[in-house]
mmCIF file of N, CA and C in Angstrom:
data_model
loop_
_atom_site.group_PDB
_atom_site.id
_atom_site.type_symbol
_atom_site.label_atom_id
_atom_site.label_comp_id
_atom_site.label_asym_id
_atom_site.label_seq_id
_atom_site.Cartn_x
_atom_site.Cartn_y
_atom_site.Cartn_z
ATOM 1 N N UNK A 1 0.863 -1.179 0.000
ATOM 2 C CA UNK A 1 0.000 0.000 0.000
ATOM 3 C C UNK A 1 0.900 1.230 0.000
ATOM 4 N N UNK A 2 0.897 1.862 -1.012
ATOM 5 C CA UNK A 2 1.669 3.084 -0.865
ATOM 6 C C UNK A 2 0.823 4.439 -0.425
ATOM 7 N N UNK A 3 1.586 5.321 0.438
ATOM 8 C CA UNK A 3 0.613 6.491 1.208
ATOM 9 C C UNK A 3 1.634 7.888 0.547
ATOM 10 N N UNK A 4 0.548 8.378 0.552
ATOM 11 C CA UNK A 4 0.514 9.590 -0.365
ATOM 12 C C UNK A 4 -0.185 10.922 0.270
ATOM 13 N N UNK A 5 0.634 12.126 0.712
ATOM 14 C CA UNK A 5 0.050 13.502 0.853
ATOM 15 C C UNK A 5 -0.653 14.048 -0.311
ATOM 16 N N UNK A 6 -2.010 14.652 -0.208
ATOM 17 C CA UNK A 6 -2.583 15.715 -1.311
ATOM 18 C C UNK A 6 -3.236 16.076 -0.769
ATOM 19 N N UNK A 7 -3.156 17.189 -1.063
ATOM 20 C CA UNK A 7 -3.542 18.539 -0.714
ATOM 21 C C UNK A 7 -4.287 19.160 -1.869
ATOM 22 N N UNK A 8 -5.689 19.715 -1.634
ATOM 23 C CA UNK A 8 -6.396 19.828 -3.129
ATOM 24 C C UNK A 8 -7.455 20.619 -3.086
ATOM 25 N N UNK A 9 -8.352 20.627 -3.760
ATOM 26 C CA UNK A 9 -9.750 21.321 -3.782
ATOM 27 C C UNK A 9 -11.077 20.286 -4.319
ATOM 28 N N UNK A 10 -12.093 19.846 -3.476
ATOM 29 C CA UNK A 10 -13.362 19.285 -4.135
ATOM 30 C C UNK A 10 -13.920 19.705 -5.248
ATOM 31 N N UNK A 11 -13.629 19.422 -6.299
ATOM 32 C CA UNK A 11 -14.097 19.936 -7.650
ATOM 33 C C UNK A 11 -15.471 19.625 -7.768
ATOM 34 N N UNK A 12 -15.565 18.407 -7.811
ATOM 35 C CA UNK A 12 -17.480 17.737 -7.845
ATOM 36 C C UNK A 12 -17.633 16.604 -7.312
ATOM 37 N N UNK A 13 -19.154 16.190 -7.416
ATOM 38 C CA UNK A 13 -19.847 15.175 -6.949
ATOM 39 C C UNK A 13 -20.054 14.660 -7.983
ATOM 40 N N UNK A 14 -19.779 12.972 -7.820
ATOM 41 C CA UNK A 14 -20.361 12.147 -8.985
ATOM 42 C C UNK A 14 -21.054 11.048 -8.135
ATOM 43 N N UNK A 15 -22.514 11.213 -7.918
ATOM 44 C CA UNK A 15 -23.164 10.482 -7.170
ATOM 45 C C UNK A 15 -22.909 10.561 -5.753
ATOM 46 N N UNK A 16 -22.491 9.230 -4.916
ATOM 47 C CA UNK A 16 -22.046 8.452 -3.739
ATOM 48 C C UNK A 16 -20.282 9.334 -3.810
ATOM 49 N N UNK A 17 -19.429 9.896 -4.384
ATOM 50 C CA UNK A 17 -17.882 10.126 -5.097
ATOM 51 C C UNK A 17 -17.873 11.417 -5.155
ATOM 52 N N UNK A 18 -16.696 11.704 -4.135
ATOM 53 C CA UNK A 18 -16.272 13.056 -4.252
ATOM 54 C C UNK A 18 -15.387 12.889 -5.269
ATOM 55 N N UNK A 19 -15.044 14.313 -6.083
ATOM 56 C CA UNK A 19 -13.532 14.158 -7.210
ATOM 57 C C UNK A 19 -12.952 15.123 -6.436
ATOM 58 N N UNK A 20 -11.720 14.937 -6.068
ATOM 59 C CA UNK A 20 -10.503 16.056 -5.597
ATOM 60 C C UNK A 20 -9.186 16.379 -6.656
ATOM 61 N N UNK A 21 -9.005 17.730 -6.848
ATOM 62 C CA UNK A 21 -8.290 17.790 -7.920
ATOM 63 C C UNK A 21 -7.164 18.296 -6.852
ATOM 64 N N UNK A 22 -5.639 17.675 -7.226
ATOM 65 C CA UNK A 22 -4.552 17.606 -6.329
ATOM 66 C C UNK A 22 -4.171 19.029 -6.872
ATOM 67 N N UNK A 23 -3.731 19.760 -6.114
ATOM 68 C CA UNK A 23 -2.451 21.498 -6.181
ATOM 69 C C UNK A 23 -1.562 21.086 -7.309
ATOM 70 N N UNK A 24 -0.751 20.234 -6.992
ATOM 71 C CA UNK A 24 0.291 19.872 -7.411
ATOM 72 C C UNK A 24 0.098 18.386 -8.343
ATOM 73 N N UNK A 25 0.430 19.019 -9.645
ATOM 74 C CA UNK A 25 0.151 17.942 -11.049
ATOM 75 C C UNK A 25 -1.100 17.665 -11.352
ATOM 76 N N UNK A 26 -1.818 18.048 -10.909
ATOM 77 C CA UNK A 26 -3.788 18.445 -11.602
ATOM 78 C C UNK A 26 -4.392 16.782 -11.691
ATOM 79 N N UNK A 27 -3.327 16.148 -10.620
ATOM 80 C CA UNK A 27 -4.213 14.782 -11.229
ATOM 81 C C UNK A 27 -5.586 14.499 -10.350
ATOM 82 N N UNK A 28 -6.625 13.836 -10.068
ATOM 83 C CA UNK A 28 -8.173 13.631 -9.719
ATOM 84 C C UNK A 28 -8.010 12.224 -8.962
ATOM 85 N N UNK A 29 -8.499 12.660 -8.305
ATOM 86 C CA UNK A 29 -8.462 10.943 -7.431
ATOM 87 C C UNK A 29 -9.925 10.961 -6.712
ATOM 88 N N UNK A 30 -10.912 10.111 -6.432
ATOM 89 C CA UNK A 30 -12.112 9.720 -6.299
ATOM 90 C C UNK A 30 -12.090 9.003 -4.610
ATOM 91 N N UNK A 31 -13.147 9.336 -4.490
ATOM 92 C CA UNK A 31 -13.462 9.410 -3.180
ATOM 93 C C UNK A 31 -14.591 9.296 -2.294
ATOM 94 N N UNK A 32 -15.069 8.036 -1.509
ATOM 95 C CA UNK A 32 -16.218 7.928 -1.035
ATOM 96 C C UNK A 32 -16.638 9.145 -0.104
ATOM 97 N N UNK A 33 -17.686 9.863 -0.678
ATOM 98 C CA UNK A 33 -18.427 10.955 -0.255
ATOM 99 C C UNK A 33 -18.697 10.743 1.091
ATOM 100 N N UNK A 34 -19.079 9.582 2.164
ATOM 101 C CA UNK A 34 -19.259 9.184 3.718
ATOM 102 C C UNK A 34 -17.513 9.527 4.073
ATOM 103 N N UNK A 35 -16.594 9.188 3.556
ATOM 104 C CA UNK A 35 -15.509 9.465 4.046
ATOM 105 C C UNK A 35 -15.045 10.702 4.211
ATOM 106 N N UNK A 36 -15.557 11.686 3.641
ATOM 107 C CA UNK A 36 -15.110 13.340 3.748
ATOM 108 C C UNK A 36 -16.481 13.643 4.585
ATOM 109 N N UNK A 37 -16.994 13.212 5.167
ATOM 110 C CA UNK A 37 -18.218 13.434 5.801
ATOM 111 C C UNK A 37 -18.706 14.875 4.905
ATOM 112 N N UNK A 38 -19.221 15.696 5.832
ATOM 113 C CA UNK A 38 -19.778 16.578 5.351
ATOM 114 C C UNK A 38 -19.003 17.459 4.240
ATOM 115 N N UNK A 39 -18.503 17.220 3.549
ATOM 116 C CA UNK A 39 -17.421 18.650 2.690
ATOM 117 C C UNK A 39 -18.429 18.438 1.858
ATOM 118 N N UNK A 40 -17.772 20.121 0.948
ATOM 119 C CA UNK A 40 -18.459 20.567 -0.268
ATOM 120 C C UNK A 40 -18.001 20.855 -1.106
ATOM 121 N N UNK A 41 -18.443 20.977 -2.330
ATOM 122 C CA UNK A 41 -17.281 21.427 -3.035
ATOM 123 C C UNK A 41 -16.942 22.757 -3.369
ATOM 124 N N UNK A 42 -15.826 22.660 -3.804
ATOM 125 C CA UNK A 42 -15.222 23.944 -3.666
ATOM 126 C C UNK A 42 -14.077 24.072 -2.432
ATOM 127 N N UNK A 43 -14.247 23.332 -1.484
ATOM 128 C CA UNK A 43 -13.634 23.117 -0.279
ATOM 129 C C UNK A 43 -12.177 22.235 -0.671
ATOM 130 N N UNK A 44 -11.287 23.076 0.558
ATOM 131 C CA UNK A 44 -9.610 22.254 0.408
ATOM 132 C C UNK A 44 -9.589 21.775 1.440
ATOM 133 N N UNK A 45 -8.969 20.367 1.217
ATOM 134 C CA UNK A 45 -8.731 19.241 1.646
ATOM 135 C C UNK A 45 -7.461 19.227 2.228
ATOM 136 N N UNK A 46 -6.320 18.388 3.168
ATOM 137 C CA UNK A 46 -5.736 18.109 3.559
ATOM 138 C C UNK A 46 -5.683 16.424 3.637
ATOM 139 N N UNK A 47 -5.204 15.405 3.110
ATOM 140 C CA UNK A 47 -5.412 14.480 3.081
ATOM 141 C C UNK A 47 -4.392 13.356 2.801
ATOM 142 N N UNK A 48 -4.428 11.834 4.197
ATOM 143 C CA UNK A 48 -3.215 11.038 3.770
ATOM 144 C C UNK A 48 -3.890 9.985 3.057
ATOM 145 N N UNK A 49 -3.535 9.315 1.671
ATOM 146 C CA UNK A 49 -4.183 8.730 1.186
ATOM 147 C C UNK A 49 -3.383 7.458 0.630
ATOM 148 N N UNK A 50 -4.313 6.593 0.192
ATOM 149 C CA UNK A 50 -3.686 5.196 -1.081
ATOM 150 C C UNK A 50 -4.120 5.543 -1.944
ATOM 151 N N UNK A 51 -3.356 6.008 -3.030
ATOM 152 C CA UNK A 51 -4.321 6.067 -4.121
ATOM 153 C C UNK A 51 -4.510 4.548 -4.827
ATOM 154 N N UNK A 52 -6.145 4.576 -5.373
ATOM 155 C CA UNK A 52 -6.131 3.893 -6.503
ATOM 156 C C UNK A 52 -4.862 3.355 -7.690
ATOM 157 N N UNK A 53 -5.172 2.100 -8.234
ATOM 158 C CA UNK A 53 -4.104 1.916 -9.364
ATOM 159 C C UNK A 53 -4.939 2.360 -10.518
ATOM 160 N N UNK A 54 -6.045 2.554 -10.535
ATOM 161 C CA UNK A 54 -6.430 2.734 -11.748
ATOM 162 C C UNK A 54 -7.094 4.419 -11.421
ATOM 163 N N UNK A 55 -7.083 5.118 -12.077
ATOM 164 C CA UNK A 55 -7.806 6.726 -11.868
ATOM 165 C C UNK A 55 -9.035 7.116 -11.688
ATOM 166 N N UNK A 56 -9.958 5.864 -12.578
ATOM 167 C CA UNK A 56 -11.498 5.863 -11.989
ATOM 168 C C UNK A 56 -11.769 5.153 -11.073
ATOM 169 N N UNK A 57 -10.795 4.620 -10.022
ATOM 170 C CA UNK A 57 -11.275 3.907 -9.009
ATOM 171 C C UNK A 57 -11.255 4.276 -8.001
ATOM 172 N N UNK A 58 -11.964 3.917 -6.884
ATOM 173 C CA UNK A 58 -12.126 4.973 -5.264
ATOM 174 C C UNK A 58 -10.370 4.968 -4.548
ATOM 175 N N UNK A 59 -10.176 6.158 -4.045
ATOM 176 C CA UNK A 59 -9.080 6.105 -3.538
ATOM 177 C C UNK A 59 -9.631 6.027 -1.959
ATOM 178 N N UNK A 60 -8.455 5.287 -1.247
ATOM 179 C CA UNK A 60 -8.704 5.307 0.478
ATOM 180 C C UNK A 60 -8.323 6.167 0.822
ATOM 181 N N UNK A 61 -8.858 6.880 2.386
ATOM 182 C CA UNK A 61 -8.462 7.943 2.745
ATOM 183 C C UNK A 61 -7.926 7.497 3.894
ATOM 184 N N UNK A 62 -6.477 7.285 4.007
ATOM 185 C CA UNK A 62 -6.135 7.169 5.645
ATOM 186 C C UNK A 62 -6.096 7.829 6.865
ATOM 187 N N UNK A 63 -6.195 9.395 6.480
ATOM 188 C CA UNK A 63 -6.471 10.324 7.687
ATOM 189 C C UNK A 63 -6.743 11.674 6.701
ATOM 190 N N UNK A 64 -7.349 12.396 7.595
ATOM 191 C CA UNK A 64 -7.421 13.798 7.362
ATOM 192 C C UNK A 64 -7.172 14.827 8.392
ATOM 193 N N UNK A 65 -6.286 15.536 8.011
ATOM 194 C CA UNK A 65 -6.046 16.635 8.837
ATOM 195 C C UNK A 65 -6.750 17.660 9.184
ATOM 196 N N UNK A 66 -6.698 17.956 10.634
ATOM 197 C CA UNK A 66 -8.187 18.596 10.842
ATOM 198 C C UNK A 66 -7.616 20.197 10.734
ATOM 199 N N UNK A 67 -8.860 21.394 10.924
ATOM 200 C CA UNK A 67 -8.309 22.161 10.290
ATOM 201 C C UNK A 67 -8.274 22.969 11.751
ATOM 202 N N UNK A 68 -7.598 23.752 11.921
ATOM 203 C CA UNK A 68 -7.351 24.552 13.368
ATOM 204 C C UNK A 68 -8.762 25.212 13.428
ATOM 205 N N UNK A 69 -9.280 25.077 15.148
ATOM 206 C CA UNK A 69 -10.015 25.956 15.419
ATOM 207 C C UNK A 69 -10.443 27.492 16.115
ATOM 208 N N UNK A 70 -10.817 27.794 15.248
ATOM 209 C CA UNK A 70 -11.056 29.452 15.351
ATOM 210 C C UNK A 70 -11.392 29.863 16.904
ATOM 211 N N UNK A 71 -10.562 30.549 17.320
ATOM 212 C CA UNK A 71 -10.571 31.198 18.942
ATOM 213 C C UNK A 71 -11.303 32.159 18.739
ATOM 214 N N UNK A 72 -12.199 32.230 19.564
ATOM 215 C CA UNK A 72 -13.158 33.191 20.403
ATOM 216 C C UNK A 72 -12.721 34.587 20.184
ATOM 217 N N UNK A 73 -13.040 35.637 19.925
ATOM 218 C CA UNK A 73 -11.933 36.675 20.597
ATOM 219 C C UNK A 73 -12.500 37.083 22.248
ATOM 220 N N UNK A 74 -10.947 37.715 22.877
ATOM 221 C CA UNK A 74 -11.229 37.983 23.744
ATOM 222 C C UNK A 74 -11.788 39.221 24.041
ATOM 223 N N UNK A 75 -12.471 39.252 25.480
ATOM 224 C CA UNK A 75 -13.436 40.621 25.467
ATOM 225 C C UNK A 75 -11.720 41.421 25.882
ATOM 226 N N UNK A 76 -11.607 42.888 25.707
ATOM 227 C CA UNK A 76 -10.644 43.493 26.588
ATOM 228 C C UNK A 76 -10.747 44.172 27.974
ATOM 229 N N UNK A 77 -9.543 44.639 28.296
ATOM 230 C CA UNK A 77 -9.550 45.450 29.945
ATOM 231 C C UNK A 77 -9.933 46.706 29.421
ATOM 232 N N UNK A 78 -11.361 47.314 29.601
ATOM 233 C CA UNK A 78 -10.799 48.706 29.374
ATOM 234 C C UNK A 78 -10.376 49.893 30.429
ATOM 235 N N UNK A 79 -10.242 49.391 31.429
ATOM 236 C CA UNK A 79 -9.966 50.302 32.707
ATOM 237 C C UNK A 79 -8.784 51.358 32.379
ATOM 238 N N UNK A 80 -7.861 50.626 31.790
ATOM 239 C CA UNK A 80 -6.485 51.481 30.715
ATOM 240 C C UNK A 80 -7.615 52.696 30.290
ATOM 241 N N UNK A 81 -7.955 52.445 29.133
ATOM 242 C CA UNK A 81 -8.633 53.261 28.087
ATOM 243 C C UNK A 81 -9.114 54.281 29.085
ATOM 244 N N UNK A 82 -10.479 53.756 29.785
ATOM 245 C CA UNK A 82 -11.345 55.003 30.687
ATOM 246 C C UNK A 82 -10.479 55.488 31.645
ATOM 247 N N UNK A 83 -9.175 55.066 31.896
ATOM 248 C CA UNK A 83 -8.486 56.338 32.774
ATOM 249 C C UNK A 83 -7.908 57.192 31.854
ATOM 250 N N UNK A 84 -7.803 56.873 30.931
ATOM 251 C CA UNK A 84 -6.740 57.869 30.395
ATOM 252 C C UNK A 84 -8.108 58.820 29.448
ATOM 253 N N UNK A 85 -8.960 58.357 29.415
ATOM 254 C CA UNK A 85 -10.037 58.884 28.524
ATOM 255 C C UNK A 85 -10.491 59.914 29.609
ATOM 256 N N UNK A 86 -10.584 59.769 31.423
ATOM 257 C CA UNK A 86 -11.244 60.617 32.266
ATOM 258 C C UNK A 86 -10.404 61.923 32.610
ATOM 259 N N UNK A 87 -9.149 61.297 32.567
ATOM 260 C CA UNK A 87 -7.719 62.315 32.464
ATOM 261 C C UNK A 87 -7.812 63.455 31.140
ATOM 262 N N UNK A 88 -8.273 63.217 30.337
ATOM 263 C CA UNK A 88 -7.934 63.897 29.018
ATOM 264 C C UNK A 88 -9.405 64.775 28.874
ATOM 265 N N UNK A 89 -10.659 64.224 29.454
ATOM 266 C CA UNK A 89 -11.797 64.985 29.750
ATOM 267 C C UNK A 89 -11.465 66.313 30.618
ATOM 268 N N UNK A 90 -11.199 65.435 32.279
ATOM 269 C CA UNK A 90 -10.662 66.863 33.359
ATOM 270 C C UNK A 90 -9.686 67.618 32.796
ATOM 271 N N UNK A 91 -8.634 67.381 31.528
ATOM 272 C CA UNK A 91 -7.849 68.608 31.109
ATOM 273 C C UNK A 91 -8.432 69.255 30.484
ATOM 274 N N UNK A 92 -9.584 68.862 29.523
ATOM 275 C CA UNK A 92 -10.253 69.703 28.595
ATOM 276 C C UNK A 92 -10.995 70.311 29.634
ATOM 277 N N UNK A 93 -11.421 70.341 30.552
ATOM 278 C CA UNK A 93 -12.368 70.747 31.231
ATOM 279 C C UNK A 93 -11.501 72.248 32.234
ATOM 280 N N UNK A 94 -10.772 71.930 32.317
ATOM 281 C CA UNK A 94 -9.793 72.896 33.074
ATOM 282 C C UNK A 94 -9.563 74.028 32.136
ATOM 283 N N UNK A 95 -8.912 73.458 30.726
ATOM 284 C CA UNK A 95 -8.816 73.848 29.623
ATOM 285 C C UNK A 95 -9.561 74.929 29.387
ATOM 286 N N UNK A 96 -11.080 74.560 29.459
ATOM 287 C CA UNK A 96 -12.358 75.199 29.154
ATOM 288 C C UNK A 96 -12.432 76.464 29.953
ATOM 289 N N UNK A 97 -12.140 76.370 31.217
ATOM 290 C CA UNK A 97 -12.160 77.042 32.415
ATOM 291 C C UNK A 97 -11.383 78.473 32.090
ATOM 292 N N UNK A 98 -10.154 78.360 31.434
ATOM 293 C CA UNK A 98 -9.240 78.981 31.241
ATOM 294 C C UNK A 98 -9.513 80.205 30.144
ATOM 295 N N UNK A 99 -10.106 79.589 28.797
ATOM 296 C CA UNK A 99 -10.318 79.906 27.491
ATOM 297 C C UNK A 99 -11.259 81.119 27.494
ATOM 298 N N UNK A 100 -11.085 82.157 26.704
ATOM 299 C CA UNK A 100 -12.072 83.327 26.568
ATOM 300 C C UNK A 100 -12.486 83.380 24.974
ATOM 301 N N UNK A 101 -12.042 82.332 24.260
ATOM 302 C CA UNK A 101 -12.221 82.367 22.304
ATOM 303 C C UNK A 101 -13.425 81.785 22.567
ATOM 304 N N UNK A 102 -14.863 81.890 22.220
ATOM 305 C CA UNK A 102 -15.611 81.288 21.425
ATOM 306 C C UNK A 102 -16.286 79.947 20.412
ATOM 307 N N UNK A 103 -14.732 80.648 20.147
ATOM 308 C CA UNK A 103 -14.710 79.485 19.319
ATOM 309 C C UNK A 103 -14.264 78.134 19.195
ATOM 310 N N UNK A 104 -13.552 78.258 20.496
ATOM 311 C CA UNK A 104 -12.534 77.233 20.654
ATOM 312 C C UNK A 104 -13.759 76.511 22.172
ATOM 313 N N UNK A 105 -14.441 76.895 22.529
ATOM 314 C CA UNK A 105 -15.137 77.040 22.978
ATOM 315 C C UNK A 105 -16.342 75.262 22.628
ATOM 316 N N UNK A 106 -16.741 75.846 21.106
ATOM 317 C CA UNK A 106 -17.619 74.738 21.073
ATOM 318 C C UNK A 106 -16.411 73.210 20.782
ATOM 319 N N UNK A 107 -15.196 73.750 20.404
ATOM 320 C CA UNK A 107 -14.942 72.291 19.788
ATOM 321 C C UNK A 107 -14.807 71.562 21.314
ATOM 322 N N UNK A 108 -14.114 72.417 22.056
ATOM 323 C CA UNK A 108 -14.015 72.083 23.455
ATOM 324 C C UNK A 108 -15.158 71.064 24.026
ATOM 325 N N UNK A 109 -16.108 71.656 23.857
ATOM 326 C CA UNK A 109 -17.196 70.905 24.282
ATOM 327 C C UNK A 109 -17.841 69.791 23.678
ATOM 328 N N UNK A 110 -17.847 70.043 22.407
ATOM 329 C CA UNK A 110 -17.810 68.543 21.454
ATOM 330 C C UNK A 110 -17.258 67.441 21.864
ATOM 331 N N UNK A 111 -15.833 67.861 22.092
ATOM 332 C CA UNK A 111 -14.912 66.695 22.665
ATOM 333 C C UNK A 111 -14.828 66.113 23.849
ATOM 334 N N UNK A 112 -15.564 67.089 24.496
ATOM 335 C CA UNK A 112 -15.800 66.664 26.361
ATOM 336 C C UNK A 112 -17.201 65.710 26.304
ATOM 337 N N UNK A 113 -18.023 66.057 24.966
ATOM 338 C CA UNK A 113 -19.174 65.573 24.872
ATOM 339 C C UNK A 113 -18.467 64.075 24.522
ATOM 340 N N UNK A 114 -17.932 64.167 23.623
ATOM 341 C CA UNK A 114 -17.589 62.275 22.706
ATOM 342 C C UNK A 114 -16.789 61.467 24.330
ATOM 343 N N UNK A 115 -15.962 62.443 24.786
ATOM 344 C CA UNK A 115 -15.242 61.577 25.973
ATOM 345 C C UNK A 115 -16.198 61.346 27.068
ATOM 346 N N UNK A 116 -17.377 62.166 27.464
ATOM 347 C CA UNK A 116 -18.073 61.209 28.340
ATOM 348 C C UNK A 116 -19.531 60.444 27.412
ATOM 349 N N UNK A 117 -19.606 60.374 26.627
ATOM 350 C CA UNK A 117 -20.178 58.993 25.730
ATOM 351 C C UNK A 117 -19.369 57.796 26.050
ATOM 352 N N UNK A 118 -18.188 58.009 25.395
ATOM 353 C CA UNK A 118 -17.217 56.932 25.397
ATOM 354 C C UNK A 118 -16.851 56.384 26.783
ATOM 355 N N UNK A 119 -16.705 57.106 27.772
ATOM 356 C CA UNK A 119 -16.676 56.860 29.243
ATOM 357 C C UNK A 119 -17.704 55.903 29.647
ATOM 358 N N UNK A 120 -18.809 56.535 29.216
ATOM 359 C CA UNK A 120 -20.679 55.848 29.648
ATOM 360 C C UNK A 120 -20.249 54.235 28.962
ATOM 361 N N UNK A 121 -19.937 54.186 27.701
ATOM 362 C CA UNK A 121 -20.052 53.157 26.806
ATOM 363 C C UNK A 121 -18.504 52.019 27.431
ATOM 364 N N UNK A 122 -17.584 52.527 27.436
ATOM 365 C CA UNK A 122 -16.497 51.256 28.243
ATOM 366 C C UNK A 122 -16.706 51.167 29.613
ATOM 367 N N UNK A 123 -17.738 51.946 30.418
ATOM 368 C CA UNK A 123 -17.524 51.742 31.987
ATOM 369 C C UNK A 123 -18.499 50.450 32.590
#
């Protein structure tokens, strides 16, 4: 029994027979559809196999490599963020205290506005 890596893509279904077309040298090797359990096509494979001696005949699948599973993401700390976000409010706010422009006035407050949103929203 000779064992063989391919690595490939499910091209089609022929009945009960998956066809997998190999990366490397385009050759097709056949495949009981219960043995790839659920795949589809279009889907890449990882696979240790026997191939067939003849090309229309079912190839065995001796293992399949499973594919890594996707981690969760983690929630974060934001205690960092809202201190340094409450720090940068009380300067604008001091800031404000100070200022006699107008104009400088509303952006001031815009920004004191977004930093306690953002405060409300990570606390």
């Amino acid at each position: 029994m000779q064992m063989q890596k391919l690595k490939g893509i499910i091209t089609r279904r022929e009945g009960k027979t998956l066809v997998v077309k190999a990366d490397k040298g385009a050759i097709e090797y056949r495949f009981n559809a219960c043995d790839l359990g659920d795949a589809e096509t279009g889907e890449r494979v990882d696979l240790l196999i026997a191939p067939a001696d003849d090309p229309d005949e079912i190839s065995t699948i001796l293992s399949i490599k499973s594919k890594k599973k996707v981690k969760p993401l983690k929630m974060g700390n934001f205690n960092t963020l809202v201190g340094h976000m409450i720090k940068t409010r009380d300067r604008l706010n001091a800031t404000l205290a100070e200022i006699a422009d107008p104009d400088s006035l509303s952006d001031l407050r815009e920004k004191i506005a977004w930093l306690d949103r953002g405060i409300d929203l990570f606390s």
